PDB file of C-alpha atoms in Angstrom:
ATOM      1  CA  MET A   1      11.111   9.959  11.284  1.00  0.00           C
ATOM      2  CA  ASP A   2      10.240   6.431  12.092  1.00  0.00           C
ATOM      3  CA  ALA A   3      10.140   3.839   9.468  1.00  0.00           C
ATOM      4  CA  ILE A   4       6.782   2.092   8.769  1.00  0.00           C
ATOM      5  CA  ARG A   5       7.384  -1.788   9.881  1.00  0.00           C
ATOM      6  CA  ALA A   6       5.371  -4.433   8.509  1.00  0.00           C
ATOM      7  CA  PRO A   7       3.218  -6.730  10.825  1.00  0.00           C
ATOM      8  CA  ALA A   8       4.504 -10.021  11.495  1.00  0.00           C
ATOM      9  CA  GLY A   9       3.948 -12.469   8.701  1.00  0.00           C
ATOM     10  CA  LEU A  10       3.809  -9.809   5.980  1.00  0.00           C
ATOM     11  CA  ASP A  11       6.528  -7.987   3.832  1.00  0.00           C
ATOM     12  CA  HIS A  12       6.929  -4.179   3.745  1.00  0.00           C
ATOM     13  CA  SER A  13       4.905  -4.075   0.468  1.00  0.00           C
ATOM     14  CA  GLU A  14       2.034  -5.696   1.818  1.00  0.00           C
ATOM     15  CA  ALA A  15       1.797  -3.497   5.070  1.00  0.00           C
ATOM     16  CA  ILE A  16       1.704  -0.399   2.906  1.00  0.00           C
ATOM     17  CA  MET A  17      -0.089  -1.281  -0.339  1.00  0.00           C
ATOM     18  CA  PRO A  18      -3.717  -1.342  -0.828  1.00  0.00           C
ATOM     19  CA  CYS A  19      -5.628  -3.539  -3.014  1.00  0.00           C
ATOM     20  CA  PHE A  20      -5.180  -2.189  -6.322  1.00  0.00           C
ATOM     21  CA  SER A  21      -8.773  -2.646  -7.297  1.00  0.00           C
ATOM     22  CA  CYS A  22     -10.696  -1.362  -4.548  1.00  0.00           C
ATOM     23  CA  GLY A  23      -8.284   0.492  -2.419  1.00  0.00           C
ATOM     24  CA  ALA A  24      -8.616  -1.825   0.738  1.00  0.00           C
ATOM     25  CA  ARG A  25      -5.666  -2.128   3.135  1.00  0.00           C
ATOM     26  CA  GLN A  26      -5.091  -5.353   5.147  1.00  0.00           C
ATOM     27  CA  THR A  27      -5.416  -4.833   8.845  1.00  0.00           C
ATOM     28  CA  ASP A  28      -4.893  -6.997  11.884  1.00  0.00           C
ATOM     29  CA  PRO A  29      -3.315  -9.739   9.789  1.00  0.00           C
ATOM     30  CA  VAL A  30      -3.552 -13.270  11.323  1.00  0.00           C
ATOM     31  CA  ARG A  31      -0.618 -15.658  11.529  1.00  0.00           C
ATOM     32  CA  GLY A  32      -0.053 -17.900   8.735  1.00  0.00           C
ATOM     33  CA  ALA A  33      -0.370 -17.431   4.874  1.00  0.00           C
ATOM     34  CA  SER A  34      -1.813 -14.266   3.929  1.00  0.00           C
ATOM     35  CA  PRO A  35      -5.177 -14.534   1.812  1.00  0.00           C
ATOM     36  CA  TRP A  36      -3.838 -11.652  -0.200  1.00  0.00           C
ATOM     37  CA  LYS A  37      -2.581 -12.329  -3.577  1.00  0.00           C
ATOM     38  CA  ARG A  38       0.145 -10.702  -5.511  1.00  0.00           C
ATOM     39  CA  GLY A  39      -0.147  -9.847  -9.318  1.00  0.00           C
ATOM     40  CA  VAL A  40       1.192  -7.740 -11.928  1.00  0.00           C
ATOM     41  CA  ARG A  41      -0.808  -5.097 -13.633  1.00  0.00           C
ATOM     42  CA  GLN A  42       0.625  -2.816 -16.569  1.00  0.00           C
ATOM     43  CA  ASP A  43       4.211  -4.163 -15.463  1.00  0.00           C
ATOM     44  CA  ALA A  44       3.791  -3.199 -11.816  1.00  0.00           C
ATOM     45  CA  GLN A  45       3.331  -5.223  -8.584  1.00  0.00           C
ATOM     46  CA  VAL A  46       0.007  -5.079  -7.063  1.00  0.00           C
ATOM     47  CA  LEU A  47      -1.837  -6.537  -4.448  1.00  0.00           C
ATOM     48  CA  ILE A  48      -5.289  -8.211  -4.546  1.00  0.00           C
ATOM     49  CA  CYS A  49      -7.411  -8.346  -1.545  1.00  0.00           C
ATOM     50  CA  PRO A  50      -9.626 -11.674  -1.012  1.00  0.00           C
ATOM     51  CA  ASP A  51     -12.870  -9.989  -1.956  1.00  0.00           C
ATOM     52  CA  CYS A  52     -11.494  -8.697  -5.266  1.00  0.00           C
ATOM     53  CA  GLN A  53      -9.968 -12.112  -5.999  1.00  0.00           C
ATOM     54  CA  ARG A  54     -13.418 -13.130  -6.623  1.00  0.00           C
ATOM     55  CA  MET A  55     -13.870 -10.956  -9.531  1.00  0.00           C
ATOM     56  CA  THR A  56     -13.533 -12.498 -12.997  1.00  0.00           C
ATOM     57  CA  ASP A  57     -11.899  -9.652 -14.814  1.00  0.00           C
ATOM     58  CA  LEU A  58      -9.108  -8.001 -12.671  1.00  0.00           C
ATOM     59  CA  ASP A  59      -7.332  -7.029 -15.954  1.00  0.00           C
ATOM     60  CA  LEU A  60      -3.957  -8.441 -14.741  1.00  0.00           C
ATOM     61  CA  ASP A  61      -0.885  -9.159 -16.991  1.00  0.00           C
ATOM     62  CA  THR A  62      -0.558 -12.515 -17.969  1.00  0.00           C
ATOM     63  CA  CYS A  63       2.390 -14.651 -18.967  1.00  0.00           C
ATOM     64  CA  ALA A  64       2.957 -14.565 -22.993  1.00  0.00           C
ATOM     65  CA  ALA A  65       4.558 -18.349 -22.798  1.00  0.00           C
ATOM     66  CA  CYS A  66       1.742 -19.992 -20.759  1.00  0.00           C
ATOM     67  CA  GLY A  67      -1.352 -17.492 -20.226  1.00  0.00           C
ATOM     68  CA  SER A  68      -0.925 -17.525 -16.382  1.00  0.00           C
ATOM     69  CA  ALA A  69      -1.520 -14.533 -14.267  1.00  0.00           C
ATOM     70  CA  ALA A  70       0.595 -15.857 -11.591  1.00  0.00           C
ATOM     71  CA  LEU A  71       3.456 -13.151 -12.116  1.00  0.00           C
ATOM     72  CA  ILE A  72       5.529 -11.103  -9.979  1.00  0.00           C
ATOM     73  CA  CYS A  73       7.507  -8.090 -10.657  1.00  0.00           C
ATOM     74  CA  ARG A  74      10.805  -7.141  -9.091  1.00  0.00           C
ATOM     75  CA  LEU A  75      13.879  -5.256 -10.148  1.00  0.00           C
ATOM     76  CA  GLY A  76      12.950  -4.592 -13.791  1.00  0.00           C
ATOM     77  CA  GLU A  77      11.815  -7.996 -14.597  1.00  0.00           C
ATOM     78  CA  VAL A  78       8.496  -9.921 -14.558  1.00  0.00           C
ATOM     79  CA  GLU A  79       8.602 -13.637 -13.682  1.00  0.00           C
ATOM     80  CA  CYS A  80       5.818 -16.189 -14.125  1.00  0.00           C
ATOM     81  CA  ARG A  81       5.370 -18.240 -11.159  1.00  0.00           C
ATOM     82  CA  ALA A  82       3.902 -21.176 -13.282  1.00  0.00           C
ATOM     83  CA  CYS A  83       6.231 -21.600 -16.034  1.00  0.00           C
ATOM     84  CA  GLY A  84       9.406 -19.659 -15.017  1.00  0.00           C
ATOM     85  CA  GLU A  85       9.220 -17.243 -17.934  1.00  0.00           C
ATOM     86  CA  VAL A  86      10.880 -14.135 -17.280  1.00  0.00           C
ATOM     87  CA  ARG A  87      10.996 -10.764 -19.356  1.00  0.00           C
ATOM     88  CA  LEU A  88      12.440  -7.301 -18.760  1.00  0.00           C
ATOM     89  CA  ALA A  89       9.421  -5.135 -17.481  1.00  0.00           C
ATOM     90  CA  GLY A  90       8.411  -2.605 -19.937  1.00  0.00           C
ATOM     91  CA  HIS A  91       8.813  -4.691 -23.006  1.00  0.00           C
ATOM     92  CA  ARG A  92       5.134  -5.274 -23.813  1.00  0.00           C
ATOM     93  CA  PRO A  93       3.779  -3.940 -26.879  1.00  0.00           C
ATOM     94  CA  ASP A  94       0.470  -2.743 -25.111  1.00  0.00           C
ATOM     95  CA  CYS A  95       2.684  -0.760 -22.511  1.00  0.00           C
ATOM     96  CA  PRO A  96       4.890   1.697 -24.550  1.00  0.00           C
ATOM     97  CA  GLU A  97       4.558   4.380 -21.561  1.00  0.00           C
ATOM     98  CA  ARG A  98       6.741   2.258 -19.126  1.00  0.00           C
ATOM     99  CA  PRO A  99      10.203   3.884 -18.798  1.00  0.00           C
ATOM    100  CA  GLU A 100      13.103   1.535 -20.489  1.00  0.00           C
ATOM    101  CA  GLY A 101      16.794   1.366 -20.127  1.00  0.00           C
ATOM    102  CA  PRO A 102      19.100   2.154 -17.283  1.00  0.00           C
ATOM    103  CA  GLU A 103      17.236   5.086 -15.960  1.00  0.00           C
ATOM    104  CA  GLY A 104      14.017   3.099 -15.479  1.00  0.00           C
ATOM    105  CA  LEU A 105      15.800   0.344 -13.981  1.00  0.00           C
ATOM    106  CA  ALA A 106      17.732   2.527 -11.620  1.00  0.00           C
ATOM    107  CA  ASP A 107      14.643   4.104 -10.277  1.00  0.00           C
ATOM    108  CA  GLU A 108      12.989   0.554  -9.818  1.00  0.00           C
ATOM    109  CA  VAL A 109      16.026  -0.636  -7.843  1.00  0.00           C
ATOM    110  CA  ALA A 110      16.293   2.303  -5.727  1.00  0.00           C
ATOM    111  CA  ALA A 111      12.507   1.987  -5.122  1.00  0.00           C
ATOM    112  CA  ALA A 112      13.009  -1.715  -4.234  1.00  0.00           C
ATOM    113  CA  LEU A 113      16.086  -0.931  -1.894  1.00  0.00           C
ATOM    114  CA  ASP A 114      14.015   1.832  -0.051  1.00  0.00           C
ATOM    115  CA  ARG A 115      11.168  -0.974   0.407  1.00  0.00           C
ATOM    116  CA  VAL A 116      13.391  -3.568   1.732  1.00  0.00           C
ATOM    117  CA  LEU A 117      15.335  -1.011   3.992  1.00  0.00           C
ATOM    118  CA  GLY A 118      12.062   0.426   5.219  1.00  0.00           C
ATOM    119  CA  ARG A 119      12.955   4.167   4.051  1.00  0.00           C
ATOM    120  CA  LEU A 120      10.262   6.551   3.188  1.00  0.00           C
ATOM    121  CA  THR A 121      12.278   8.633   0.616  1.00  0.00           C
ATOM    122  CA  SER A 122      11.087   9.187  -2.832  1.00  0.00           C
ATOM    123  CA  HIS A 123      13.394   9.289  -6.056  1.00  0.00           C
ATOM    124  CA  ALA A 124      12.010  11.708  -8.579  1.00  0.00           C
TER     125      ALA A 124
END
């Protein structure tokens, strides 16, 4: 099976992830900075298309320290790009369904490695 390859200028996650709000997928990207933005919603990394970025209430997670929505989620951590605050994903009082502990982290690490290495297998 051939691996999905990201178009030039995009990382693998942007090539296959739709906008979390409207489901649109980026097509025929131009060179340079992508107009798509990253965000975190319920401790999961999401992409936001340019049209949805104009919406005022995207229900994105915000930083507990500074209130910014400029968050990224990777390898079991959520980091604020505005102030640098880092917390473990799943450690929010409003998100108890997120798996915690080594099992949840192992699954997220495996998924991140699959994305980086371009594998299409799923870990159950």
